[in-house]
PDB file of C-alpha atoms in Angstrom:
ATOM      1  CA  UNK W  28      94.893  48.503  79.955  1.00  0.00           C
ATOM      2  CA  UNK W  29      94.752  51.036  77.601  1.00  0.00           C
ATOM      3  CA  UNK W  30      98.148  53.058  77.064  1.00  0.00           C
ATOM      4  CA  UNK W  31      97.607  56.863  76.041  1.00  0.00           C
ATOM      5  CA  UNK W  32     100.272  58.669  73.909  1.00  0.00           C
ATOM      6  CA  UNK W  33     103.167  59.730  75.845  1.00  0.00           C
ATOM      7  CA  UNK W  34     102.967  56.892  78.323  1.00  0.00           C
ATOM      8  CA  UNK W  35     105.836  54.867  79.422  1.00  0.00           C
ATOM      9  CA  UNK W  36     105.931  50.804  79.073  1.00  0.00           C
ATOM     10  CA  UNK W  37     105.731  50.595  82.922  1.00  0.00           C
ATOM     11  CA  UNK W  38     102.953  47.674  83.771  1.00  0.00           C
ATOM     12  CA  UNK W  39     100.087  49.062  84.877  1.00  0.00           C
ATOM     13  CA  UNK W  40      99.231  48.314  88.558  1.00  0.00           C
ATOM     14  CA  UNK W  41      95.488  49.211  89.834  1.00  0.00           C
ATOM     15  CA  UNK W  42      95.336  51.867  92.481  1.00  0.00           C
ATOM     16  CA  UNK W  43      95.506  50.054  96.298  1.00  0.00           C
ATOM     17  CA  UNK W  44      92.054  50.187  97.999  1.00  0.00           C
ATOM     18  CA  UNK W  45      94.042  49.744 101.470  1.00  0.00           C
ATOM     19  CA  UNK W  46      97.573  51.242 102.492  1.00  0.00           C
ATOM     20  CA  UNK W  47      99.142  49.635 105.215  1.00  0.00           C
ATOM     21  CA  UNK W  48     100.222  52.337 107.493  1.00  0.00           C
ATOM     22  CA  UNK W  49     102.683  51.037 110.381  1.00  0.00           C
ATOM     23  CA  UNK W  50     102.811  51.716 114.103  1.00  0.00           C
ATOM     24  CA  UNK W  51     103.518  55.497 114.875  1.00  0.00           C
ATOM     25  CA  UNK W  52     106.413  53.888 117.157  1.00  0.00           C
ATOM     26  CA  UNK W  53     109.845  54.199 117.841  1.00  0.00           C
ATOM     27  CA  UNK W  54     111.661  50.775 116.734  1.00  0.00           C
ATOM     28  CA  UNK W  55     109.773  48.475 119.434  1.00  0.00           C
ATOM     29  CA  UNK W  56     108.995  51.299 121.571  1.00  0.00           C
ATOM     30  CA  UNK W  57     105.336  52.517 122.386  1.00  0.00           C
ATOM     31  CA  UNK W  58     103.824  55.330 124.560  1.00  0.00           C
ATOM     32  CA  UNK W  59     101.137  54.047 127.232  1.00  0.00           C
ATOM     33  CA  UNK W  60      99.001  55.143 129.922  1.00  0.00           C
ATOM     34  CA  UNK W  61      97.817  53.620 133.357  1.00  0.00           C
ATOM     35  CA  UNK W  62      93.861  53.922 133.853  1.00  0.00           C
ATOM     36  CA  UNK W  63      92.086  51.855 137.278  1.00  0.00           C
ATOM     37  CA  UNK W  64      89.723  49.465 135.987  1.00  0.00           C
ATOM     38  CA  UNK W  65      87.333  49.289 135.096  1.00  0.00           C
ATOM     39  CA  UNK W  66      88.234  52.436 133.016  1.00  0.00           C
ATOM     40  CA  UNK W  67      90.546  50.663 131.648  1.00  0.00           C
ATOM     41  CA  UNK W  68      88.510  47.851 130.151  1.00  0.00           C
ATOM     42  CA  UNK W  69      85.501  50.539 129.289  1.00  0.00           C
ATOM     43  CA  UNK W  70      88.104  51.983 127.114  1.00  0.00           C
ATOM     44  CA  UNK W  71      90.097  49.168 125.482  1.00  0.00           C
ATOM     45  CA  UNK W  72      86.320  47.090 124.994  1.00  0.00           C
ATOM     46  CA  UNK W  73      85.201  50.383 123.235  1.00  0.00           C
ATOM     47  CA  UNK W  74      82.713  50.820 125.520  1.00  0.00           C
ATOM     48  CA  UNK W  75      83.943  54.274 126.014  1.00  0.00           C
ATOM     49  CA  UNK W  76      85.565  56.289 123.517  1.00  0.00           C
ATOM     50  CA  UNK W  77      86.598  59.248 126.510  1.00  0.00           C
ATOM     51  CA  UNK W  78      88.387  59.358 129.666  1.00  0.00           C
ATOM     52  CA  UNK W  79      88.585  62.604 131.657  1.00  0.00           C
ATOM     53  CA  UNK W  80      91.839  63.878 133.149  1.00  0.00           C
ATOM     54  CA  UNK W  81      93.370  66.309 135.792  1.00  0.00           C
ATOM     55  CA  UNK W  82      96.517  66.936 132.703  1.00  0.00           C
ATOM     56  CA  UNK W  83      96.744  66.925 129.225  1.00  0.00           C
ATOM     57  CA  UNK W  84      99.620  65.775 127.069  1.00  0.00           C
ATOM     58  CA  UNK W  85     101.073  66.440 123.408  1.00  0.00           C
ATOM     59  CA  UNK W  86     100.921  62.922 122.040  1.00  0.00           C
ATOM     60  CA  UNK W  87      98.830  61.578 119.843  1.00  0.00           C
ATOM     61  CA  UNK W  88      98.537  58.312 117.988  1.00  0.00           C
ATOM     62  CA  UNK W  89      98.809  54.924 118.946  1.00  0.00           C
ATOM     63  CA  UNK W  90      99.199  54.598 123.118  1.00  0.00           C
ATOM     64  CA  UNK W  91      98.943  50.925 125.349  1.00  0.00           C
ATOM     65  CA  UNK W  92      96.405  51.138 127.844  1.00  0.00           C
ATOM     66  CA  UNK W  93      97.845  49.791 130.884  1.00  0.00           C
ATOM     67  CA  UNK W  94      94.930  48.664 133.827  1.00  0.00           C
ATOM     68  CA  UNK W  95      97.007  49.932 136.906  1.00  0.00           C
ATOM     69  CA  UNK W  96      97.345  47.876 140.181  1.00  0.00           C
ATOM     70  CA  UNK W  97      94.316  48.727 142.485  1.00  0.00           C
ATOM     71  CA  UNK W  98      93.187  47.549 146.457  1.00  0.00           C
ATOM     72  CA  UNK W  99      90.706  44.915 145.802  1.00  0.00           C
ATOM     73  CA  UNK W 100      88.637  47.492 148.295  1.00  0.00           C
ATOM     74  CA  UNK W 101      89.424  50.611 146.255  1.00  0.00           C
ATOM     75  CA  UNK W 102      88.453  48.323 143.278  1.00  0.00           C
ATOM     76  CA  UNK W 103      84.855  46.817 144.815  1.00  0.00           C
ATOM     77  CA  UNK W 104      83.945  50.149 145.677  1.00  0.00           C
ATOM     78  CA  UNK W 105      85.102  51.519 141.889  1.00  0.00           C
ATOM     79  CA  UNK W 106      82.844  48.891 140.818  1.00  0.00           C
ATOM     80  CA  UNK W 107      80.144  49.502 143.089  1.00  0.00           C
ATOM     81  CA  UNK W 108      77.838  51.440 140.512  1.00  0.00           C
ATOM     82  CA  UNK W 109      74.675  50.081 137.866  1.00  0.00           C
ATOM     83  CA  UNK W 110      77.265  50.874 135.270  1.00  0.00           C
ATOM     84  CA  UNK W 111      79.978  49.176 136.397  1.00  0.00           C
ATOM     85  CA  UNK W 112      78.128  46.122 137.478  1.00  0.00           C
ATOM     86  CA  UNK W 113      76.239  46.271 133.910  1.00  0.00           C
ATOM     87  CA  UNK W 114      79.531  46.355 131.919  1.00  0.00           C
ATOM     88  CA  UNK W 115      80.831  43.986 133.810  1.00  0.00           C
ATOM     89  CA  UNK W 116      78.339  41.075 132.463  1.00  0.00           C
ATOM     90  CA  UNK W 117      78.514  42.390 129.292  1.00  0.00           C
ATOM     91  CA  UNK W 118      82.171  42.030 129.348  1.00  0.00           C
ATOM     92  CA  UNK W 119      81.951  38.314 130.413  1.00  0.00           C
ATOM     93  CA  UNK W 120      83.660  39.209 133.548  1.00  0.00           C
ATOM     94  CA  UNK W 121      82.362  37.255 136.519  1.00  0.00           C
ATOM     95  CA  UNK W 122      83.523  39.361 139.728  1.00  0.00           C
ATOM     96  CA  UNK W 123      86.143  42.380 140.115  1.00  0.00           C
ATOM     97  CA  UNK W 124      88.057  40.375 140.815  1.00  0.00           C
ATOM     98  CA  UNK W 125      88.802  39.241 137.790  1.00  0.00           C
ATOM     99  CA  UNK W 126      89.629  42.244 136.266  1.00  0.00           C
ATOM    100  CA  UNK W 127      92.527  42.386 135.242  1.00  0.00           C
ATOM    101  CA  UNK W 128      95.672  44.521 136.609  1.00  0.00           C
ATOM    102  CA  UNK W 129      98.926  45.703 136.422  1.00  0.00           C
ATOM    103  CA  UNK W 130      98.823  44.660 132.576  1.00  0.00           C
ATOM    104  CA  UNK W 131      98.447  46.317 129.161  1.00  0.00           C
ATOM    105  CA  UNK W 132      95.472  45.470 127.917  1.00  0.00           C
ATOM    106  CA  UNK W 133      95.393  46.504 124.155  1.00  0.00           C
ATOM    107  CA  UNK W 134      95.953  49.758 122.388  1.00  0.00           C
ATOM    108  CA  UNK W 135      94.106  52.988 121.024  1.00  0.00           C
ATOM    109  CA  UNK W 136      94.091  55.985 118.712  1.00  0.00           C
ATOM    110  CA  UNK W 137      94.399  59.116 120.980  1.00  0.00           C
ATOM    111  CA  UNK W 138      92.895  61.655 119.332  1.00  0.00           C
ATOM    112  CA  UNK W 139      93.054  64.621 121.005  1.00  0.00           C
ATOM    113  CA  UNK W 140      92.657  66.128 124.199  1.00  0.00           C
ATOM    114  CA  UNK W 141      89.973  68.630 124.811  1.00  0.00           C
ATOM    115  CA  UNK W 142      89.203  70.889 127.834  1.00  0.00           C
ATOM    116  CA  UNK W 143      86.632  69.936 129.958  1.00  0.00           C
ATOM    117  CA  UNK W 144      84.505  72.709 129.843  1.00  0.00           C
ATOM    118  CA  UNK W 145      84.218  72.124 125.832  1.00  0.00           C
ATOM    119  CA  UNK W 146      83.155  68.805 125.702  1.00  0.00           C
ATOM    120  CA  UNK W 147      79.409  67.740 126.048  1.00  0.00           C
ATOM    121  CA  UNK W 148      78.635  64.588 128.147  1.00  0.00           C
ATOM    122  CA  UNK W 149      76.124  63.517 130.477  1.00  0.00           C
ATOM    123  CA  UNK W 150      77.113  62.633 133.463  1.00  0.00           C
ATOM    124  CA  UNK W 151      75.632  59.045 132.799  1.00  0.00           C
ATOM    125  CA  UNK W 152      77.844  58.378 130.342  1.00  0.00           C
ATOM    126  CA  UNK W 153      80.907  58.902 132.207  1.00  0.00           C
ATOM    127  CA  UNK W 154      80.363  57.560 136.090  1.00  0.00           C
ATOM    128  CA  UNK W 155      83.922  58.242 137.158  1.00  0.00           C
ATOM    129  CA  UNK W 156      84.959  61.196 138.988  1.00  0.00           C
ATOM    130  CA  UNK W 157      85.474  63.993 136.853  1.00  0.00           C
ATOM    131  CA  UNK W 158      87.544  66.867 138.459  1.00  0.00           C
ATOM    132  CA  UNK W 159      86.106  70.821 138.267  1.00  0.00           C
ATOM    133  CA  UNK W 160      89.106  71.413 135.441  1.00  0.00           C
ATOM    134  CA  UNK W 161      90.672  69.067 133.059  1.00  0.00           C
ATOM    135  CA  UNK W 162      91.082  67.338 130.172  1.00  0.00           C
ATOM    136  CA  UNK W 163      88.881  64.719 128.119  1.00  0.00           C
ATOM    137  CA  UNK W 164      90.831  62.472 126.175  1.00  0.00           C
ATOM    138  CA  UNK W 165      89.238  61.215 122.837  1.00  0.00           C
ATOM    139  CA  UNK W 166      90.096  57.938 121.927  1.00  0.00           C
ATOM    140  CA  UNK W 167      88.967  55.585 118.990  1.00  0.00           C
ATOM    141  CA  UNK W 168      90.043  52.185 117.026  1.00  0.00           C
ATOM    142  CA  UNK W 169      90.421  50.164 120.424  1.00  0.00           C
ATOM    143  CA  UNK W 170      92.283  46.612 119.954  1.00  0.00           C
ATOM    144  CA  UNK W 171      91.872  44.306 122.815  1.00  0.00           C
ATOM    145  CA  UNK W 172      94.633  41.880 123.024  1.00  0.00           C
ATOM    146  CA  UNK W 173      93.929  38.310 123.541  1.00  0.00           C
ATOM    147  CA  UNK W 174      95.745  38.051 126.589  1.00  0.00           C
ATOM    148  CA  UNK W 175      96.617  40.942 129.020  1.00  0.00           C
ATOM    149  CA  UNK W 176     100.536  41.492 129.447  1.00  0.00           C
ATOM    150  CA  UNK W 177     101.609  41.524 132.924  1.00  0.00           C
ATOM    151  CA  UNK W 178     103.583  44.834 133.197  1.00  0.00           C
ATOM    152  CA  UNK W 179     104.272  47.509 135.735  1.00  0.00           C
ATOM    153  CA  UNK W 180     102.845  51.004 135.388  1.00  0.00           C
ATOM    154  CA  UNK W 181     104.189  54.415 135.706  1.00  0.00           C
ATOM    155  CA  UNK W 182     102.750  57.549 136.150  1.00  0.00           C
ATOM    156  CA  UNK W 183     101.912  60.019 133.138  1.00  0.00           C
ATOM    157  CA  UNK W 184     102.457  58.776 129.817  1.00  0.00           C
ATOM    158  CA  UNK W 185     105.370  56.309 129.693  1.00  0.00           C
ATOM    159  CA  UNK W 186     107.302  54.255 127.332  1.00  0.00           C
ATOM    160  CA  UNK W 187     107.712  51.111 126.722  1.00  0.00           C
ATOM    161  CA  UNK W 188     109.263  48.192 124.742  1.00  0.00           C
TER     162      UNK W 188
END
């Protein structure tokens, strides 16, 4: 490398295409949310990028989705839909039942939370029910984890270790 006058004698090191940029966590500590399948896996497969809500909330960042415990009759009739039934064989998964539950399933980026009334979406794209006011929460970069972690969920945004 070429040294230009007033330069130090520090070795030169090229720029870093990628920066590592760690968790936005405390220590071990993560925020997550509880969404009924298949929501859940439509979000954490990337097959949707939105989920509508009755409540906003301040974080942003990295957040665990958690697939909350369901009745298996609560979750058939969830399921019940072209959509669902569609995503479901693309998602390799055989019957509801085997969706899983009570579990983290991977993580996101929350991006921000919008009101309802300003974000465009048909009505296809989103065949869950969507309340007259609320909140549509943008999410990108979904990671699904290999395995889902058994784990209790809470209501609201929650942490956890």
């Amino acid at each position: 490398p070429v040294r230009r006058e007033g330069e130090t004698n520090k070795p030169f090191l090229p720029t870093p295409i990628f920066t590592f940029h760690p968790p936005k966590s405390k220590g071990n500590i993560m925020k997550a949310i509880s969404f009924k399948q298949p929501l859940a896996q439509a979000l954490i497969t990337g097959t949707l990028s939105f989920a509508v809500r009755s409540w906003r909330t301040g974080h942003r960042g990295e957040i665990l989705i958690h697939a909350a415990r369901c009745p298996l009759q609560e979750l058939r009739n969830l399921c019940s839909n072209d959509w669902a039934r569609n995503h479901l064989k693309e998602w390799n998964i055989a019957t509801v039942e085997d969706l899983p539950m009570s579990a983290f399933l991977g993580k996101v980026d929350l991006e921000d939370c919008i009101p309802l009334q300003e974000f465009d979406f048909a009505k296809e794209e989103y065949p869950f029910d969507i309340p007259e006011r609320g909140w549509v929460w943008v999410f990108s970069n979904p990671w699904k984890m290999l395995h889902p972690k058994m784990h209790p969920g809470k209501l609201g945004v929650f942490e956890t270790s």
